[in-house]
Each structure stands twice: as C-alpha cells, then as structure tokens.
mmCIF file of the C-alpha atoms, coordinates in Angstrom:
data_MODEL
# 
_entry.id   MODEL 
# 
loop_
_atom_site.group_PDB 
_atom_site.id 
_atom_site.type_symbol 
_atom_site.label_atom_id 
_atom_site.label_alt_id 
_atom_site.label_comp_id 
_atom_site.label_asym_id 
_atom_site.label_entity_id 
_atom_site.label_seq_id 
_atom_site.pdbx_PDB_ins_code 
_atom_site.Cartn_x 
_atom_site.Cartn_y 
_atom_site.Cartn_z 
_atom_site.occupancy 
_atom_site.B_iso_or_equiv 
_atom_site.pdbx_formal_charge 
_atom_site.auth_seq_id 
_atom_site.auth_comp_id 
_atom_site.auth_asym_id 
_atom_site.auth_atom_id 
_atom_site.pdbx_PDB_model_num 
ATOM 1   C CA . LYS A 1 1   ? 35.331 165.715 -203.347 1.00 0.00 ? 1   LYS A CA 1 
ATOM 2   C CA . LYS A 1 2   ? 32.316 165.557 -201.066 1.00 0.00 ? 2   LYS A CA 1 
ATOM 3   C CA . THR A 1 3   ? 32.822 161.791 -200.752 1.00 0.00 ? 3   THR A CA 1 
ATOM 4   C CA . ILE A 1 4   ? 36.490 162.187 -199.808 1.00 0.00 ? 4   ILE A CA 1 
ATOM 5   C CA . ARG A 1 5   ? 35.609 164.939 -197.350 1.00 0.00 ? 5   ARG A CA 1 
ATOM 6   C CA . SER A 1 6   ? 32.927 162.727 -195.798 1.00 0.00 ? 6   SER A CA 1 
ATOM 7   C CA . ILE A 1 7   ? 35.340 159.816 -195.473 1.00 0.00 ? 7   ILE A CA 1 
ATOM 8   C CA . LEU A 1 8   ? 37.976 161.997 -193.835 1.00 0.00 ? 8   LEU A CA 1 
ATOM 9   C CA . THR A 1 9   ? 35.386 163.459 -191.467 1.00 0.00 ? 9   THR A CA 1 
ATOM 10  C CA . LEU A 1 10  ? 34.164 159.993 -190.516 1.00 0.00 ? 10  LEU A CA 1 
ATOM 11  C CA . ALA A 1 11  ? 37.750 158.806 -189.994 1.00 0.00 ? 11  ALA A CA 1 
ATOM 12  C CA . GLY A 1 12  ? 38.407 161.792 -187.743 1.00 0.00 ? 12  GLY A CA 1 
ATOM 13  C CA . ILE A 1 13  ? 35.289 161.081 -185.705 1.00 0.00 ? 13  ILE A CA 1 
ATOM 14  C CA . LEU A 1 14  ? 36.280 157.422 -185.308 1.00 0.00 ? 14  LEU A CA 1 
ATOM 15  C CA . CYS A 1 15  ? 39.805 158.360 -184.196 1.00 0.00 ? 15  CYS A CA 1 
ATOM 16  C CA . LEU A 1 16  ? 38.404 160.833 -181.681 1.00 0.00 ? 16  LEU A CA 1 
ATOM 17  C CA . ALA A 1 17  ? 35.966 158.234 -180.356 1.00 0.00 ? 17  ALA A CA 1 
ATOM 18  C CA . ALA A 1 18  ? 38.792 155.696 -180.028 1.00 0.00 ? 18  ALA A CA 1 
ATOM 19  C CA . ALA A 1 19  ? 40.955 158.207 -178.150 1.00 0.00 ? 19  ALA A CA 1 
ATOM 20  C CA . ILE A 1 20  ? 38.086 159.047 -175.778 1.00 0.00 ? 20  ILE A CA 1 
ATOM 21  C CA . GLY A 1 21  ? 37.414 155.348 -175.236 1.00 0.00 ? 21  GLY A CA 1 
ATOM 22  C CA . LEU A 1 22  ? 41.069 154.620 -174.519 1.00 0.00 ? 22  LEU A CA 1 
ATOM 23  C CA . GLY A 1 23  ? 41.279 157.556 -172.139 1.00 0.00 ? 23  GLY A CA 1 
ATOM 24  C CA . ALA A 1 24  ? 38.157 156.391 -170.302 1.00 0.00 ? 24  ALA A CA 1 
ATOM 25  C CA . TYR A 1 25  ? 39.527 152.861 -170.034 1.00 0.00 ? 25  TYR A CA 1 
ATOM 26  C CA . ASN A 1 26  ? 42.843 154.136 -168.637 1.00 0.00 ? 26  ASN A CA 1 
ATOM 27  C CA . VAL A 1 27  ? 40.976 156.169 -166.010 1.00 0.00 ? 27  VAL A CA 1 
ATOM 28  C CA . TYR A 1 28  ? 38.887 153.128 -165.069 1.00 0.00 ? 28  TYR A CA 1 
ATOM 29  C CA . ASP A 1 29  ? 41.919 150.825 -164.974 1.00 0.00 ? 29  ASP A CA 1 
ATOM 30  C CA . SER A 1 30  ? 43.817 153.245 -162.717 1.00 0.00 ? 30  SER A CA 1 
ATOM 31  C CA . TYR A 1 31  ? 40.775 153.474 -160.413 1.00 0.00 ? 31  TYR A CA 1 
ATOM 32  C CA . ARG A 1 32  ? 40.499 149.685 -160.304 1.00 0.00 ? 32  ARG A CA 1 
ATOM 33  C CA . ALA A 1 33  ? 44.207 149.297 -159.463 1.00 0.00 ? 33  ALA A CA 1 
ATOM 34  C CA . ASN A 1 34  ? 43.957 151.936 -156.744 1.00 0.00 ? 34  ASN A CA 1 
ATOM 35  C CA . LYS A 1 35  ? 40.909 150.242 -155.211 1.00 0.00 ? 35  LYS A CA 1 
ATOM 36  C CA . GLN A 1 36  ? 42.524 146.798 -155.217 1.00 0.00 ? 36  GLN A CA 1 
ATOM 37  C CA . SER A 1 37  ? 45.853 147.962 -153.779 1.00 0.00 ? 37  SER A CA 1 
ATOM 38  C CA . SER A 1 38  ? 44.039 150.024 -151.107 1.00 0.00 ? 38  SER A CA 1 
ATOM 39  C CA . ASP A 1 39  ? 42.009 146.975 -150.040 1.00 0.00 ? 39  ASP A CA 1 
ATOM 40  C CA . VAL A 1 40  ? 45.179 144.875 -149.780 1.00 0.00 ? 40  VAL A CA 1 
ATOM 41  C CA . MET A 1 41  ? 47.052 147.674 -148.008 1.00 0.00 ? 41  MET A CA 1 
ATOM 42  C CA . GLU A 1 42  ? 44.432 147.888 -145.267 1.00 0.00 ? 42  GLU A CA 1 
ATOM 43  C CA . LYS A 1 43  ? 44.667 144.159 -144.530 1.00 0.00 ? 43  LYS A CA 1 
ATOM 44  C CA . LEU A 1 44  ? 48.448 144.117 -144.847 1.00 0.00 ? 44  LEU A CA 1 
ATOM 45  C CA . ALA A 1 45  ? 48.959 147.055 -142.497 1.00 0.00 ? 45  ALA A CA 1 
ATOM 46  C CA . TYR A 1 46  ? 46.900 145.288 -139.838 1.00 0.00 ? 46  TYR A CA 1 
ATOM 47  C CA . ALA A 1 47  ? 48.773 141.984 -140.246 1.00 0.00 ? 47  ALA A CA 1 
ATOM 48  C CA . VAL A 1 48  ? 52.174 143.707 -140.082 1.00 0.00 ? 48  VAL A CA 1 
ATOM 49  C CA . SER A 1 49  ? 51.196 145.786 -137.050 1.00 0.00 ? 49  SER A CA 1 
ATOM 50  C CA . GLU A 1 50  ? 50.218 142.620 -135.193 1.00 0.00 ? 50  GLU A CA 1 
ATOM 51  C CA . LYS A 1 51  ? 53.628 141.080 -135.964 1.00 0.00 ? 51  LYS A CA 1 
ATOM 52  C CA . ASP A 1 52  ? 55.346 144.303 -134.931 1.00 0.00 ? 52  ASP A CA 1 
ATOM 53  C CA . LYS A 1 53  ? 53.593 144.240 -131.555 1.00 0.00 ? 53  LYS A CA 1 
ATOM 54  C CA . SER A 1 54  ? 55.000 140.775 -130.898 1.00 0.00 ? 54  SER A CA 1 
ATOM 55  C CA . ALA A 1 55  ? 58.490 141.905 -131.935 1.00 0.00 ? 55  ALA A CA 1 
ATOM 56  C CA . GLN A 1 56  ? 58.346 144.898 -129.610 1.00 0.00 ? 56  GLN A CA 1 
ATOM 57  C CA . ASN A 1 57  ? 57.841 142.532 -126.693 1.00 0.00 ? 57  ASN A CA 1 
ATOM 58  C CA . SER A 1 58  ? 61.075 140.740 -127.550 1.00 0.00 ? 58  SER A CA 1 
ATOM 59  C CA . ASP A 1 59  ? 64.633 141.885 -126.787 1.00 0.00 ? 59  ASP A CA 1 
ATOM 60  C CA . GLU A 1 60  ? 66.095 139.749 -129.570 1.00 0.00 ? 60  GLU A CA 1 
ATOM 61  C CA . THR A 1 61  ? 68.017 141.346 -132.423 1.00 0.00 ? 61  THR A CA 1 
ATOM 62  C CA . PRO A 1 62  ? 65.980 141.205 -135.671 1.00 0.00 ? 62  PRO A CA 1 
ATOM 63  C CA . ASP A 1 63  ? 66.948 138.193 -137.775 1.00 0.00 ? 63  ASP A CA 1 
ATOM 64  C CA . TYR A 1 64  ? 67.818 140.263 -140.848 1.00 0.00 ? 64  TYR A CA 1 
ATOM 65  C CA . ILE A 1 65  ? 70.653 142.016 -138.996 1.00 0.00 ? 65  ILE A CA 1 
ATOM 66  C CA . THR A 1 66  ? 72.442 138.803 -138.078 1.00 0.00 ? 66  THR A CA 1 
ATOM 67  C CA . HIS A 1 67  ? 71.393 136.981 -141.276 1.00 0.00 ? 67  HIS A CA 1 
ATOM 68  C CA . PRO A 1 68  ? 71.191 139.534 -144.136 1.00 0.00 ? 68  PRO A CA 1 
ATOM 69  C CA . ASP A 1 69  ? 71.157 136.697 -146.694 1.00 0.00 ? 69  ASP A CA 1 
ATOM 70  C CA . MET A 1 70  ? 67.846 135.377 -145.369 1.00 0.00 ? 70  MET A CA 1 
ATOM 71  C CA . GLU A 1 71  ? 64.763 135.412 -147.573 1.00 0.00 ? 71  GLU A CA 1 
ATOM 72  C CA . MET A 1 72  ? 62.396 138.257 -146.892 1.00 0.00 ? 72  MET A CA 1 
ATOM 73  C CA . PRO A 1 73  ? 59.413 137.110 -144.805 1.00 0.00 ? 73  PRO A CA 1 
ATOM 74  C CA . THR A 1 74  ? 55.944 137.431 -146.318 1.00 0.00 ? 74  THR A CA 1 
ATOM 75  C CA . VAL A 1 75  ? 52.325 137.897 -145.305 1.00 0.00 ? 75  VAL A CA 1 
ATOM 76  C CA . GLU A 1 76  ? 49.515 136.222 -147.238 1.00 0.00 ? 76  GLU A CA 1 
ATOM 77  C CA . ILE A 1 77  ? 46.560 138.421 -148.181 1.00 0.00 ? 77  ILE A CA 1 
ATOM 78  C CA . ASP A 1 78  ? 43.696 137.041 -150.301 1.00 0.00 ? 78  ASP A CA 1 
ATOM 79  C CA . GLY A 1 79  ? 45.826 134.175 -151.603 1.00 0.00 ? 79  GLY A CA 1 
ATOM 80  C CA . ARG A 1 80  ? 48.831 136.320 -152.594 1.00 0.00 ? 80  ARG A CA 1 
ATOM 81  C CA . ARG A 1 81  ? 52.010 136.904 -150.604 1.00 0.00 ? 81  ARG A CA 1 
ATOM 82  C CA . TYR A 1 82  ? 53.499 140.316 -149.830 1.00 0.00 ? 82  TYR A CA 1 
ATOM 83  C CA . ILE A 1 83  ? 56.950 141.268 -148.531 1.00 0.00 ? 83  ILE A CA 1 
ATOM 84  C CA . GLY A 1 84  ? 55.751 144.522 -146.976 1.00 0.00 ? 84  GLY A CA 1 
ATOM 85  C CA . HIS A 1 85  ? 54.663 147.955 -148.082 1.00 0.00 ? 85  HIS A CA 1 
ATOM 86  C CA . LEU A 1 86  ? 56.147 151.077 -149.621 1.00 0.00 ? 86  LEU A CA 1 
ATOM 87  C CA . GLU A 1 87  ? 55.369 154.663 -148.627 1.00 0.00 ? 87  GLU A CA 1 
ATOM 88  C CA . ILE A 1 88  ? 56.182 157.828 -150.589 1.00 0.00 ? 88  ILE A CA 1 
ATOM 89  C CA . PRO A 1 89  ? 54.887 160.790 -148.538 1.00 0.00 ? 89  PRO A CA 1 
ATOM 90  C CA . ASP A 1 90  ? 55.407 163.457 -151.230 1.00 0.00 ? 90  ASP A CA 1 
ATOM 91  C CA . LEU A 1 91  ? 53.074 161.539 -153.569 1.00 0.00 ? 91  LEU A CA 1 
ATOM 92  C CA . ASN A 1 92  ? 50.685 160.465 -150.806 1.00 0.00 ? 92  ASN A CA 1 
ATOM 93  C CA . LEU A 1 93  ? 51.305 156.843 -151.773 1.00 0.00 ? 93  LEU A CA 1 
ATOM 94  C CA . ARG A 1 94  ? 51.159 153.809 -149.517 1.00 0.00 ? 94  ARG A CA 1 
ATOM 95  C CA . LEU A 1 95  ? 51.336 150.576 -151.488 1.00 0.00 ? 95  LEU A CA 1 
ATOM 96  C CA . PRO A 1 96  ? 51.674 146.839 -150.808 1.00 0.00 ? 96  PRO A CA 1 
ATOM 97  C CA . VAL A 1 97  ? 54.631 145.092 -152.456 1.00 0.00 ? 97  VAL A CA 1 
ATOM 98  C CA . ALA A 1 98  ? 53.976 141.580 -153.739 1.00 0.00 ? 98  ALA A CA 1 
ATOM 99  C CA . ALA A 1 99  ? 56.425 138.693 -153.500 1.00 0.00 ? 99  ALA A CA 1 
ATOM 100 C CA . GLY A 1 100 ? 56.790 135.595 -155.634 1.00 0.00 ? 100 GLY A CA 1 
ATOM 101 C CA . GLU A 1 101 ? 56.978 135.382 -159.401 1.00 0.00 ? 101 GLU A CA 1 
ATOM 102 C CA . PHE A 1 102 ? 57.213 138.644 -161.309 1.00 0.00 ? 102 PHE A CA 1 
ATOM 103 C CA . LYS A 1 103 ? 54.120 138.587 -163.548 1.00 0.00 ? 103 LYS A CA 1 
ATOM 104 C CA . LEU A 1 104 ? 51.945 141.117 -165.350 1.00 0.00 ? 104 LEU A CA 1 
ATOM 105 C CA . LYS A 1 105 ? 48.816 139.989 -163.494 1.00 0.00 ? 105 LYS A CA 1 
ATOM 106 C CA . THR A 1 106 ? 50.552 140.749 -160.192 1.00 0.00 ? 106 THR A CA 1 
ATOM 107 C CA . LEU A 1 107 ? 51.324 144.319 -161.293 1.00 0.00 ? 107 LEU A CA 1 
ATOM 108 C CA . LEU A 1 108 ? 47.675 144.871 -162.167 1.00 0.00 ? 108 LEU A CA 1 
ATOM 109 C CA . LYS A 1 109 ? 46.990 144.905 -158.425 1.00 0.00 ? 109 LYS A CA 1 
ATOM 110 C CA . SER A 1 110 ? 50.146 146.244 -156.773 1.00 0.00 ? 110 SER A CA 1 
ATOM 111 C CA . PRO A 1 111 ? 53.880 146.886 -157.099 1.00 0.00 ? 111 PRO A CA 1 
ATOM 112 C CA . ALA A 1 112 ? 55.995 143.734 -156.913 1.00 0.00 ? 112 ALA A CA 1 
ATOM 113 C CA . LEU A 1 113 ? 59.510 142.685 -155.985 1.00 0.00 ? 113 LEU A CA 1 
ATOM 114 C CA . TYR A 1 114 ? 61.571 142.430 -159.165 1.00 0.00 ? 114 TYR A CA 1 
ATOM 115 C CA . SER A 1 115 ? 64.961 141.514 -157.724 1.00 0.00 ? 115 SER A CA 1 
ATOM 116 C CA . GLY A 1 116 ? 67.169 141.618 -154.635 1.00 0.00 ? 116 GLY A CA 1 
ATOM 117 C CA . SER A 1 117 ? 66.361 142.197 -150.982 1.00 0.00 ? 117 SER A CA 1 
ATOM 118 C CA . VAL A 1 118 ? 66.083 145.189 -148.700 1.00 0.00 ? 118 VAL A CA 1 
ATOM 119 C CA . TYR A 1 119 ? 68.400 143.335 -146.295 1.00 0.00 ? 119 TYR A CA 1 
ATOM 120 C CA . LYS A 1 120 ? 71.148 143.172 -148.929 1.00 0.00 ? 120 LYS A CA 1 
ATOM 121 C CA . ASN A 1 121 ? 70.665 146.799 -149.980 1.00 0.00 ? 121 ASN A CA 1 
ATOM 122 C CA . ASN A 1 122 ? 69.897 145.832 -153.595 1.00 0.00 ? 122 ASN A CA 1 
ATOM 123 C CA . MET A 1 123 ? 66.107 145.676 -153.750 1.00 0.00 ? 123 MET A CA 1 
ATOM 124 C CA . VAL A 1 124 ? 64.374 146.504 -157.050 1.00 0.00 ? 124 VAL A CA 1 
ATOM 125 C CA . ILE A 1 125 ? 60.593 147.087 -157.118 1.00 0.00 ? 125 ILE A CA 1 
ATOM 126 C CA . ALA A 1 126 ? 58.452 147.389 -160.255 1.00 0.00 ? 126 ALA A CA 1 
ATOM 127 C CA . ALA A 1 127 ? 54.942 148.755 -160.769 1.00 0.00 ? 127 ALA A CA 1 
ATOM 128 C CA . HIS A 1 128 ? 52.601 149.887 -163.531 1.00 0.00 ? 128 HIS A CA 1 
ATOM 129 C CA . ASN A 1 129 ? 52.563 153.547 -164.487 1.00 0.00 ? 129 ASN A CA 1 
ATOM 130 C CA . TYR A 1 130 ? 49.114 154.115 -162.988 1.00 0.00 ? 130 TYR A CA 1 
ATOM 131 C CA . ASN A 1 131 ? 48.934 157.463 -161.183 1.00 0.00 ? 131 ASN A CA 1 
ATOM 132 C CA . SER A 1 132 ? 47.964 155.457 -158.106 1.00 0.00 ? 132 SER A CA 1 
ATOM 133 C CA . HIS A 1 133 ? 51.114 153.304 -158.421 1.00 0.00 ? 133 HIS A CA 1 
ATOM 134 C CA . PHE A 1 134 ? 54.425 154.510 -159.949 1.00 0.00 ? 134 PHE A CA 1 
ATOM 135 C CA . GLY A 1 135 ? 53.099 156.815 -162.655 1.00 0.00 ? 135 GLY A CA 1 
ATOM 136 C CA . ARG A 1 136 ? 54.111 159.963 -160.741 1.00 0.00 ? 136 ARG A CA 1 
ATOM 137 C CA . LEU A 1 137 ? 57.636 158.931 -159.706 1.00 0.00 ? 137 LEU A CA 1 
ATOM 138 C CA . LYS A 1 138 ? 59.121 161.455 -162.164 1.00 0.00 ? 138 LYS A CA 1 
ATOM 139 C CA . LYS A 1 139 ? 57.603 164.276 -160.095 1.00 0.00 ? 139 LYS A CA 1 
ATOM 140 C CA . LEU A 1 140 ? 59.810 163.492 -157.089 1.00 0.00 ? 140 LEU A CA 1 
ATOM 141 C CA . ASP A 1 141 ? 62.724 165.783 -156.299 1.00 0.00 ? 141 ASP A CA 1 
ATOM 142 C CA . VAL A 1 142 ? 66.120 164.451 -155.231 1.00 0.00 ? 142 VAL A CA 1 
ATOM 143 C CA . GLY A 1 143 ? 66.010 163.922 -151.472 1.00 0.00 ? 143 GLY A CA 1 
ATOM 144 C CA . ALA A 1 144 ? 62.348 162.858 -151.332 1.00 0.00 ? 144 ALA A CA 1 
ATOM 145 C CA . LYS A 1 145 ? 61.573 160.276 -148.668 1.00 0.00 ? 145 LYS A CA 1 
ATOM 146 C CA . VAL A 1 146 ? 60.790 156.658 -149.515 1.00 0.00 ? 146 VAL A CA 1 
ATOM 147 C CA . ILE A 1 147 ? 59.927 154.272 -146.674 1.00 0.00 ? 147 ILE A CA 1 
ATOM 148 C CA . PHE A 1 148 ? 59.775 150.496 -146.878 1.00 0.00 ? 148 PHE A CA 1 
ATOM 149 C CA . THR A 1 149 ? 58.297 148.402 -144.056 1.00 0.00 ? 149 THR A CA 1 
ATOM 150 C CA . ASP A 1 150 ? 58.868 144.655 -144.265 1.00 0.00 ? 150 ASP A CA 1 
ATOM 151 C CA . ALA A 1 151 ? 56.417 141.930 -143.274 1.00 0.00 ? 151 ALA A CA 1 
ATOM 152 C CA . GLU A 1 152 ? 57.865 141.853 -139.752 1.00 0.00 ? 152 GLU A CA 1 
ATOM 153 C CA . GLY A 1 153 ? 57.364 145.582 -139.182 1.00 0.00 ? 153 GLY A CA 1 
ATOM 154 C CA . ASN A 1 154 ? 61.034 146.571 -139.639 1.00 0.00 ? 154 ASN A CA 1 
ATOM 155 C CA . ILE A 1 155 ? 61.294 150.048 -141.172 1.00 0.00 ? 155 ILE A CA 1 
ATOM 156 C CA . PHE A 1 156 ? 63.895 151.085 -143.755 1.00 0.00 ? 156 PHE A CA 1 
ATOM 157 C CA . ASN A 1 157 ? 64.233 154.752 -144.687 1.00 0.00 ? 157 ASN A CA 1 
ATOM 158 C CA . PHE A 1 158 ? 65.528 155.957 -148.053 1.00 0.00 ? 158 PHE A CA 1 
ATOM 159 C CA . VAL A 1 159 ? 65.816 159.193 -150.011 1.00 0.00 ? 159 VAL A CA 1 
ATOM 160 C CA . THR A 1 160 ? 65.790 159.579 -153.777 1.00 0.00 ? 160 THR A CA 1 
ATOM 161 C CA . SER A 1 161 ? 69.195 160.222 -155.344 1.00 0.00 ? 161 SER A CA 1 
ATOM 162 C CA . GLY A 1 162 ? 68.443 160.444 -159.080 1.00 0.00 ? 162 GLY A CA 1 
ATOM 163 C CA . SER A 1 163 ? 66.712 158.834 -162.047 1.00 0.00 ? 163 SER A CA 1 
ATOM 164 C CA . GLU A 1 164 ? 67.392 157.501 -165.532 1.00 0.00 ? 164 GLU A CA 1 
ATOM 165 C CA . ILE A 1 165 ? 65.533 156.123 -168.546 1.00 0.00 ? 165 ILE A CA 1 
ATOM 166 C CA . LEU A 1 166 ? 66.457 152.562 -169.548 1.00 0.00 ? 166 LEU A CA 1 
ATOM 167 C CA . TYR A 1 167 ? 65.409 150.177 -172.305 1.00 0.00 ? 167 TYR A CA 1 
ATOM 168 C CA . PRO A 1 168 ? 63.819 146.858 -171.210 1.00 0.00 ? 168 PRO A CA 1 
ATOM 169 C CA . SER A 1 169 ? 66.778 145.010 -172.743 1.00 0.00 ? 169 SER A CA 1 
ATOM 170 C CA . ASN A 1 170 ? 69.182 146.845 -170.438 1.00 0.00 ? 170 ASN A CA 1 
ATOM 171 C CA . ARG A 1 171 ? 68.503 144.606 -167.452 1.00 0.00 ? 171 ARG A CA 1 
ATOM 172 C CA . ASP A 1 172 ? 72.131 144.547 -166.329 1.00 0.00 ? 172 ASP A CA 1 
ATOM 173 C CA . LYS A 1 173 ? 72.155 148.307 -165.900 1.00 0.00 ? 173 LYS A CA 1 
ATOM 174 C CA . LEU A 1 174 ? 68.807 148.206 -164.115 1.00 0.00 ? 174 LEU A CA 1 
ATOM 175 C CA . LEU A 1 175 ? 70.187 145.738 -161.569 1.00 0.00 ? 175 LEU A CA 1 
ATOM 176 C CA . ALA A 1 176 ? 73.699 147.191 -161.399 1.00 0.00 ? 176 ALA A CA 1 
ATOM 177 C CA . GLU A 1 177 ? 74.557 147.965 -157.807 1.00 0.00 ? 177 GLU A CA 1 
ATOM 178 C CA . GLY A 1 178 ? 76.096 151.414 -157.657 1.00 0.00 ? 178 GLY A CA 1 
ATOM 179 C CA . SER A 1 179 ? 75.769 154.086 -155.036 1.00 0.00 ? 179 SER A CA 1 
ATOM 180 C CA . TRP A 1 180 ? 72.101 153.277 -154.340 1.00 0.00 ? 180 TRP A CA 1 
ATOM 181 C CA . GLN A 1 181 ? 70.348 150.671 -152.208 1.00 0.00 ? 181 GLN A CA 1 
ATOM 182 C CA . LEU A 1 182 ? 66.807 150.738 -153.629 1.00 0.00 ? 182 LEU A CA 1 
ATOM 183 C CA . THR A 1 183 ? 65.500 151.041 -157.192 1.00 0.00 ? 183 THR A CA 1 
ATOM 184 C CA . LEU A 1 184 ? 61.904 151.695 -158.259 1.00 0.00 ? 184 LEU A CA 1 
ATOM 185 C CA . PHE A 1 185 ? 60.895 151.484 -161.910 1.00 0.00 ? 185 PHE A CA 1 
ATOM 186 C CA . THR A 1 186 ? 57.892 151.660 -164.200 1.00 0.00 ? 186 THR A CA 1 
ATOM 187 C CA . CYS A 1 187 ? 57.219 151.831 -167.925 1.00 0.00 ? 187 CYS A CA 1 
ATOM 188 C CA . THR A 1 188 ? 57.274 155.202 -169.646 1.00 0.00 ? 188 THR A CA 1 
ATOM 189 C CA . TYR A 1 189 ? 53.911 156.395 -171.011 1.00 0.00 ? 189 TYR A CA 1 
ATOM 190 C CA . ASN A 1 190 ? 54.434 154.762 -174.418 1.00 0.00 ? 190 ASN A CA 1 
ATOM 191 C CA . GLY A 1 191 ? 55.702 151.554 -172.805 1.00 0.00 ? 191 GLY A CA 1 
ATOM 192 C CA . GLU A 1 192 ? 58.958 151.508 -174.772 1.00 0.00 ? 192 GLU A CA 1 
ATOM 193 C CA . ARG A 1 193 ? 61.349 152.289 -171.931 1.00 0.00 ? 193 ARG A CA 1 
ATOM 194 C CA . ARG A 1 194 ? 61.558 152.268 -168.147 1.00 0.00 ? 194 ARG A CA 1 
ATOM 195 C CA . PHE A 1 195 ? 61.652 155.252 -165.847 1.00 0.00 ? 195 PHE A CA 1 
ATOM 196 C CA . THR A 1 196 ? 64.078 154.193 -163.120 1.00 0.00 ? 196 THR A CA 1 
ATOM 197 C CA . LEU A 1 197 ? 64.309 155.925 -159.754 1.00 0.00 ? 197 LEU A CA 1 
ATOM 198 C CA . ARG A 1 198 ? 67.379 155.338 -157.583 1.00 0.00 ? 198 ARG A CA 1 
ATOM 199 C CA . CYS A 1 199 ? 67.299 155.661 -153.790 1.00 0.00 ? 199 CYS A CA 1 
ATOM 200 C CA . VAL A 1 200 ? 69.894 155.551 -151.015 1.00 0.00 ? 200 VAL A CA 1 
ATOM 201 C CA . ARG A 1 201 ? 69.549 154.707 -147.354 1.00 0.00 ? 201 ARG A CA 1 
ATOM 202 C CA . ASP A 1 202 ? 68.682 157.676 -145.167 1.00 0.00 ? 202 ASP A CA 1 
ATOM 203 C CA . GLU A 1 203 ? 71.005 157.454 -142.188 1.00 0.00 ? 203 GLU A CA 1 
ATOM 204 C CA . ALA A 1 204 ? 69.792 160.741 -140.622 1.00 0.00 ? 204 ALA A CA 1 
# 
C-alpha cells in the first residue's frame, strides 16, 4: 500500500510540475508574441503615417473606391508584408495584420489576413488566442468598436454584431457573407473550435 501511495504521490507531483511548466511556457509565449507584434506595430505605424501624409496632399479619390476589386496594398517590415493594422479600443489592442500566405509561423508574430478584402466588405482575419492577440475577443460586447487602417492610411470603422463557435472543418460558414463585413477568429482554449467574431461597418 505504501508503494502504491508513493507512486500516486509521485504521479501527482509530476502532473503538477507539468501543469506549472505549461502555464509558464504559455505566459512566456504570450509575452514573446506581444513583444514581436509591438515592435512591428511601431515600424508599421510610422510607414503608414508617411504614406498618409502624401495622400493628404493629393485631391485624388482613393484607388479602392473606384477599384474595389484591387489587391490590398502592403508595407514590408523586417522581411514580411503587412496590409495594415487593427485596433480594438475596448481591449487596448493595436495589432499589425500580415499579408501573404496563411501560415502558423506568421500567426506566432501577429494576426494575418485569412480571406477577402476590406474593400470588398468580406475580410476575414485570424490570430492566435494569446491575450495580447485575439484571446480576449469573447469579452467584447455587441457594438464595440473595431478599426482597421490599411497600408495607405485609409481608415475603416466597424462595430461588433455578434459571435459564434465554429469547427475548423466548417470553412464555408466561416467565410459565408451575411450581414457582416469583417470577421475575426481565433482558436478556442482547447484548440478544437474557433471563436468567430462578426463585425459590421459603422456608418455613424
């Protein structure tokens, strides 16, 4: 009996140590992601502001208005291209949004474009569930502000309209264009499903 009790005690200690280690790693990984995205955001904000200054000196109509089917312009930061940045005031988030291929290694640093375009009102953005990325989306109330600024400095205002939980296999529903113009999504805590936040254009 003492041997069994000792084995169970040791197993409990090992499980506790593993849980502590995993928790510590998650904290570190979230800190790393926040640091990397903040570094990119600082450089991106400067690059976009410089483009915006040039646009303000021009009386021309922005290209996306006359050509909504155009590809979204990008800015290159540290060898990676970004389509702009996302701001969620209620969560105190300001994040770069990467362009190009949708890959796991991209999401380790920042949110990324998953599908669509802000010009076509069907943009879908994905991010990890780090607290510093999309991990707190579920805390937003309906009507919360979401602001996207493209690489040319054009600003698009949205408000949240609702949310749903989808399985990864349900891609058609994720991309389905309904009464929303922007979708943000991230994995649930256990990684089995996707928390999906729908947003509509704020015309106020």
